[in-house]
Coordinates of C-alpha atoms in Angstrom, one line a residue:
M952 CA -19.1 14.2 5.0
C953 CA -22.9 14.7 5.3
F954 CA -22.3 18.2 6.7
F955 CA -19.7 19.1 4.1
T956 CA -22.0 17.8 1.3
D957 CA -24.7 20.2 2.4
I958 CA -22.3 23.2 2.7
H959 CA -20.9 22.4 -0.8
L960 CA -24.3 22.0 -2.5
T961 CA -26.0 25.0 -0.9
F962 CA -23.3 27.7 -0.4
L963 CA -20.1 26.7 -2.3
M964 CA -21.8 25.4 -5.4
Q965 CA -25.4 25.8 -6.7
W966 CA -25.6 24.1 -10.1
V967 CA -27.9 25.0 -13.0
P968 CA -28.3 22.6 -15.9
L969 CA -27.8 23.7 -19.4
Y970 CA -30.4 21.8 -21.4
P971 CA -30.3 20.6 -24.2
L972 CA -26.6 20.2 -23.8
M973 CA -25.0 18.0 -21.2
G974 CA -23.5 20.8 -19.1
L975 CA -24.0 23.2 -16.2
Y976 CA -23.0 26.5 -14.8
T977 CA -22.8 27.3 -11.1
L978 CA -23.7 29.9 -8.6
G979 CA -22.4 30.2 -5.1
I980 CA -19.1 31.1 -3.4
L981 CA -16.7 29.0 -5.4
G982 CA -17.9 30.3 -8.8
S983 CA -18.8 33.8 -7.9
W984 CA -15.9 34.7 -5.5
F985 CA -13.1 32.4 -6.6
D986 CA -14.0 31.7 -10.3
V987 CA -13.8 27.9 -9.7
S988 CA -15.1 26.2 -12.8
P989 CA -18.3 24.1 -12.6
H990 CA -16.3 21.0 -13.6
W991 CA -14.2 21.2 -10.4
S992 CA -17.2 21.9 -8.2
L993 CA -19.0 18.9 -9.7
L994 CA -15.9 16.8 -9.2
I995 CA -15.7 17.8 -5.5
A996 CA -19.4 17.1 -5.0
G997 CA -19.2 13.6 -6.5
C998 CA -16.1 12.7 -4.5
V999 CA -17.7 13.8 -1.2
V1000 CA -20.9 11.9 -1.8
I1001 CA -19.1 8.7 -2.8
M1002 CA -16.8 9.0 0.2
Q1003 CA -19.9 9.4 2.5
L1004 CA -21.3 6.2 1.2
E1005 CA -18.0 4.3 1.5
L1006 CA -17.5 5.5 5.1
L1007 CA -21.0 4.2 6.0
V1008 CA -20.1 0.8 4.6
I1009 CA -16.9 0.9 6.6
C1010 CA -18.9 1.8 9.8
F1011 CA -21.1 -1.2 9.1
M1012 CA -18.1 -3.5 8.6
K1013 CA -16.6 -2.3 11.9
K1014 CA -19.9 -2.9 13.7
H1015 CA -20.3 -6.3 12.0
Q1016 CA -16.8 -7.4 13.1
A1017 CA -17.4 -6.2 16.7
I1018 CA -20.6 -8.1 17.0
S1019 CA -19.1 -11.2 15.3
I1020 CA -16.4 -11.3 18.0
I1021 CA -19.0 -11.2 20.8
S1022 CA -21.2 -13.8 19.2
R1023 CA -18.3 -15.8 17.8
S1024 CA -19.9 -16.2 14.4
Y1025 CA -20.1 -14.8 10.8
A1026 CA -16.8 -12.8 11.1
L1027 CA -15.6 -11.4 7.8
P1028 CA -12.2 -12.5 6.6
K1029 CA -9.5 -9.8 7.3
Y1030 CA -8.5 -9.8 3.6
M1031 CA -12.0 -8.8 2.6
E1032 CA -11.9 -5.8 5.0
Y1033 CA -8.5 -4.7 3.9
T1034 CA -9.4 -5.1 0.2
Y1035 CA -12.5 -2.9 0.6
N1036 CA -10.5 -0.3 2.5
I1037 CA -7.9 -0.2 -0.3
M1038 CA -10.7 0.0 -3.0
C1039 CA -12.2 3.0 -1.1
I1040 CA -8.8 4.7 -0.9
L1041 CA -8.1 4.2 -4.6
S1042 CA -11.6 4.8 -6.0
I1043 CA -11.8 8.5 -5.2
P1044 CA -8.5 9.7 -6.9
S1045 CA -8.7 7.2 -9.8
G1046 CA -12.4 8.2 -10.5
G1047 CA -11.6 11.9 -10.1
L1048 CA -8.6 11.7 -12.6
Y1049 CA -10.7 9.8 -15.1
F1050 CA -13.6 12.3 -14.9
N1051 CA -11.1 15.2 -15.2
S1052 CA -9.8 13.6 -18.5
I1053 CA -13.2 13.9 -20.2
R1054 CA -13.3 17.7 -19.8
M1055 CA -12.9 19.5 -23.1
P1056 CA -10.6 22.6 -23.3
K1057 CA -12.6 25.9 -23.4
D1058 CA -12.0 26.5 -27.1
E1059 CA -13.3 23.1 -28.0
Q1060 CA -16.4 23.7 -25.8
W1061 CA -17.1 26.9 -27.8
Q1062 CA -16.7 24.9 -31.1
F1063 CA -19.0 22.2 -29.7
I1064 CA -21.7 24.8 -28.7
G1065 CA -21.5 26.4 -32.2
R1066 CA -21.8 23.1 -33.9
I1067 CA -24.6 21.6 -31.7
V1068 CA -26.7 24.6 -30.6
P1069 CA -25.6 27.6 -32.6
Q1070 CA -28.9 29.4 -31.7
Y1071 CA -27.8 29.6 -28.0
Y1072 CA -24.2 30.7 -28.7
N1073 CA -24.9 34.4 -27.7
Q1074 CA -26.6 33.3 -24.5
F1075 CA -23.7 31.1 -23.5
Q1076 CA -21.4 34.2 -23.9
S1077 CA -23.4 35.9 -21.2
L1078 CA -22.7 33.2 -18.6
P1079 CA -19.9 33.9 -16.1
N1080 CA -18.7 30.3 -16.1
F1081 CA -19.9 27.0 -17.5
D1082 CA -18.7 23.6 -18.7
V1083 CA -20.3 21.4 -21.3
Y1084 CA -19.5 17.7 -22.1
E1085 CA -19.7 15.7 -25.2
K1086 CA -21.4 12.3 -25.0
N1087 CA -18.7 9.9 -26.2
S1088 CA -17.4 6.5 -25.2
R1089 CA -15.3 7.9 -22.3
F1090 CA -18.4 9.5 -20.8
Y1091 CA -20.3 6.2 -21.1
V1092 CA -17.5 4.5 -19.2
I1093 CA -18.2 7.1 -16.4
F1094 CA -21.8 6.1 -16.4
G1095 CA -21.0 2.4 -16.3
C1096 CA -18.5 2.8 -13.4
F1097 CA -20.9 4.9 -11.5
G1098 CA -23.7 2.4 -11.9
F1099 CA -21.3 -0.5 -10.9
L1100 CA -20.2 1.5 -7.8
V1101 CA -23.8 2.2 -6.7
I1102 CA -24.8 -1.4 -7.1
S1103 CA -21.7 -2.6 -5.2
I1104 CA -22.3 -0.3 -2.3
T1105 CA -26.0 -1.2 -2.1
V1106 CA -25.3 -4.9 -2.2
S1107 CA -22.6 -4.6 0.4
L1108 CA -24.9 -2.6 2.7
I1109 CA -27.7 -5.1 2.3
F1110 CA -25.4 -8.1 3.0
L1111 CA -23.9 -6.5 6.1
I1112 CA -27.3 -5.4 7.5
L1113 CA -28.8 -8.9 7.0
S1114 CA -25.8 -10.5 8.6
I1115 CA -25.8 -8.2 11.5
F1116 CA -29.5 -8.8 12.2
R1117 CA -28.9 -12.5 12.1
M1118 CA -26.1 -12.2 14.7
M1119 CA -28.2 -9.9 16.8
R1120 CA -30.8 -12.6 17.3
K1121 CA -28.1 -14.9 18.7
L1122 CA -26.5 -12.1 20.7
K1123 CA -29.7 -11.2 22.5
I1124 CA -29.3 -14.2 24.8
Q1125 CA -25.6 -13.8 25.4
I1126 CA -25.3 -10.2 26.7
S1127 CA -27.1 -7.9 29.1
A1128 CA -30.2 -6.0 28.0
M1129 CA -28.4 -2.7 28.3
S1130 CA -25.5 -3.8 26.1
F1131 CA -27.8 -5.3 23.5
Q1132 CA -29.8 -2.0 23.5
R1133 CA -26.6 0.0 22.8
H1134 CA -25.7 -2.3 19.9
A1135 CA -29.3 -2.2 18.5
E1136 CA -29.3 1.6 18.6
A1137 CA -26.0 2.0 16.8
I1138 CA -27.2 -0.4 14.1
R1139 CA -30.5 1.4 13.8
S1140 CA -28.7 4.8 13.4
L1141 CA -26.4 3.4 10.7
T1142 CA -29.3 1.7 8.9
V1143 CA -31.4 5.0 8.8
Q1144 CA -28.5 7.0 7.5
S1145 CA -27.6 4.4 4.9
A1146 CA -31.2 4.2 3.7
T1147 CA -31.2 8.0 3.5
C1148 CA -28.0 8.1 1.5
L1149 CA -29.2 5.4 -1.0
F1150 CA -32.5 7.3 -1.3
C1151 CA -30.7 10.5 -2.1
L1152 CA -28.4 8.7 -4.5
A1153 CA -31.3 8.1 -6.8
P1154 CA -31.2 11.7 -8.3
P1155 CA -27.7 11.2 -9.8
V1156 CA -28.8 7.9 -11.2
L1157 CA -31.9 9.6 -12.7
L1158 CA -29.8 12.4 -14.1
S1159 CA -27.6 9.8 -15.8
V1160 CA -30.8 8.2 -17.3
F1161 CA -32.1 11.6 -18.5
V1162 CA -28.8 12.5 -20.1
Y1163 CA -28.3 9.1 -21.7
F1164 CA -31.8 8.7 -23.2
E1165 CA -32.4 12.4 -23.8
V1166 CA -35.8 12.2 -22.0
E1167 CA -38.4 14.8 -22.9
N1168 CA -38.7 17.7 -20.3
S1169 CA -35.2 16.9 -19.1
Q1170 CA -34.7 20.5 -17.9
I1171 CA -37.5 20.5 -15.3
L1172 CA -36.7 16.9 -14.3
T1173 CA -33.1 17.7 -13.8
E1174 CA -34.0 20.7 -11.6
L1175 CA -36.3 18.5 -9.5
C1176 CA -33.4 16.1 -9.0
I1177 CA -31.1 18.9 -7.9
V1178 CA -33.7 19.9 -5.3
W1179 CA -34.0 16.3 -4.2
I1180 CA -30.2 16.0 -3.7
G1181 CA -30.2 19.3 -1.7
S1182 CA -32.8 17.8 0.7
H1183 CA -30.4 15.1 1.9
S1184 CA -29.8 16.3 5.4
S1185 CA -33.5 17.2 6.0
I1186 CA -34.5 13.7 5.0
N1187 CA -31.8 12.2 7.1
M1188 CA -32.9 14.2 10.2
C1189 CA -36.6 13.2 9.6
G1190 CA -35.6 9.6 9.4
L1191 CA -33.6 9.7 12.6
L1192 CA -36.5 11.5 14.4
I1193 CA -38.9 8.8 13.3
F1194 CA -36.8 5.7 13.7
F1195 CA -34.0 6.5 16.2
D1196 CA -35.2 7.0 19.8
P1197 CA -32.0 8.6 21.2
Y1198 CA -31.9 11.3 18.6
R1199 CA -35.6 12.1 19.1
S1200 CA -35.1 12.2 22.9
F1201 CA -32.1 14.5 22.5
I1202 CA -34.1 16.9 20.2
L1203 CA -37.0 17.0 22.6
K1204 CA -34.7 17.6 25.6
E1205 CA -33.1 20.6 23.7
F1206 CA -36.5 22.1 22.9
R1207 CA -37.7 21.8 26.4
R1208 CA -34.9 23.9 27.8

């Protein structure tokens, strides 16, 4: 998911905000070669990023359950695990269908542009493809659901990490040093990647704030957020190099060949 996110945001879709409207047009393979609308490109990007976060939580849950079996403590109820898995399965298509429902037909978009920013009407005609959105109650529902999802995932990750660390203190005296080291490395890897994902989830949150409150200099702030999102894998790699010894050893071994 991390790899596909980078491919999508660098080659398949490169988005350009359309300030002062809430909209965008895209460059890249999907828009230039296949005439895929920015709306669908944005929808794919959102689904992939959310899926990446949900899969990280599932990885933590699996690791939590494995350690709880060994330590015989703090196991999550099965119904909680099944409920979360079902929510992950349903959240992507349901959220995608709702987001698709807020898209205006192209003729309504032209009417909206002529009504809100008539001075830019001719410039919009020169764009190969674009999508603009009207800030209405349905769009605010999207913001609210997105905020709730981010908070839920963050709280879930924090709860699982703290619970795993608590079990690891107990586990240290029950298993061999080598087995403990393997568990600790797996947890450290997941923790670094989760922290990176949450760090790179900040730009979409900031974008929502800029759009909602119509912050001054939103254009440049939005472009900075887009650069921030695109640096996801680089930040992830740097985090693993700093905090994850096996990854650092592997990279050094490859460079020494």
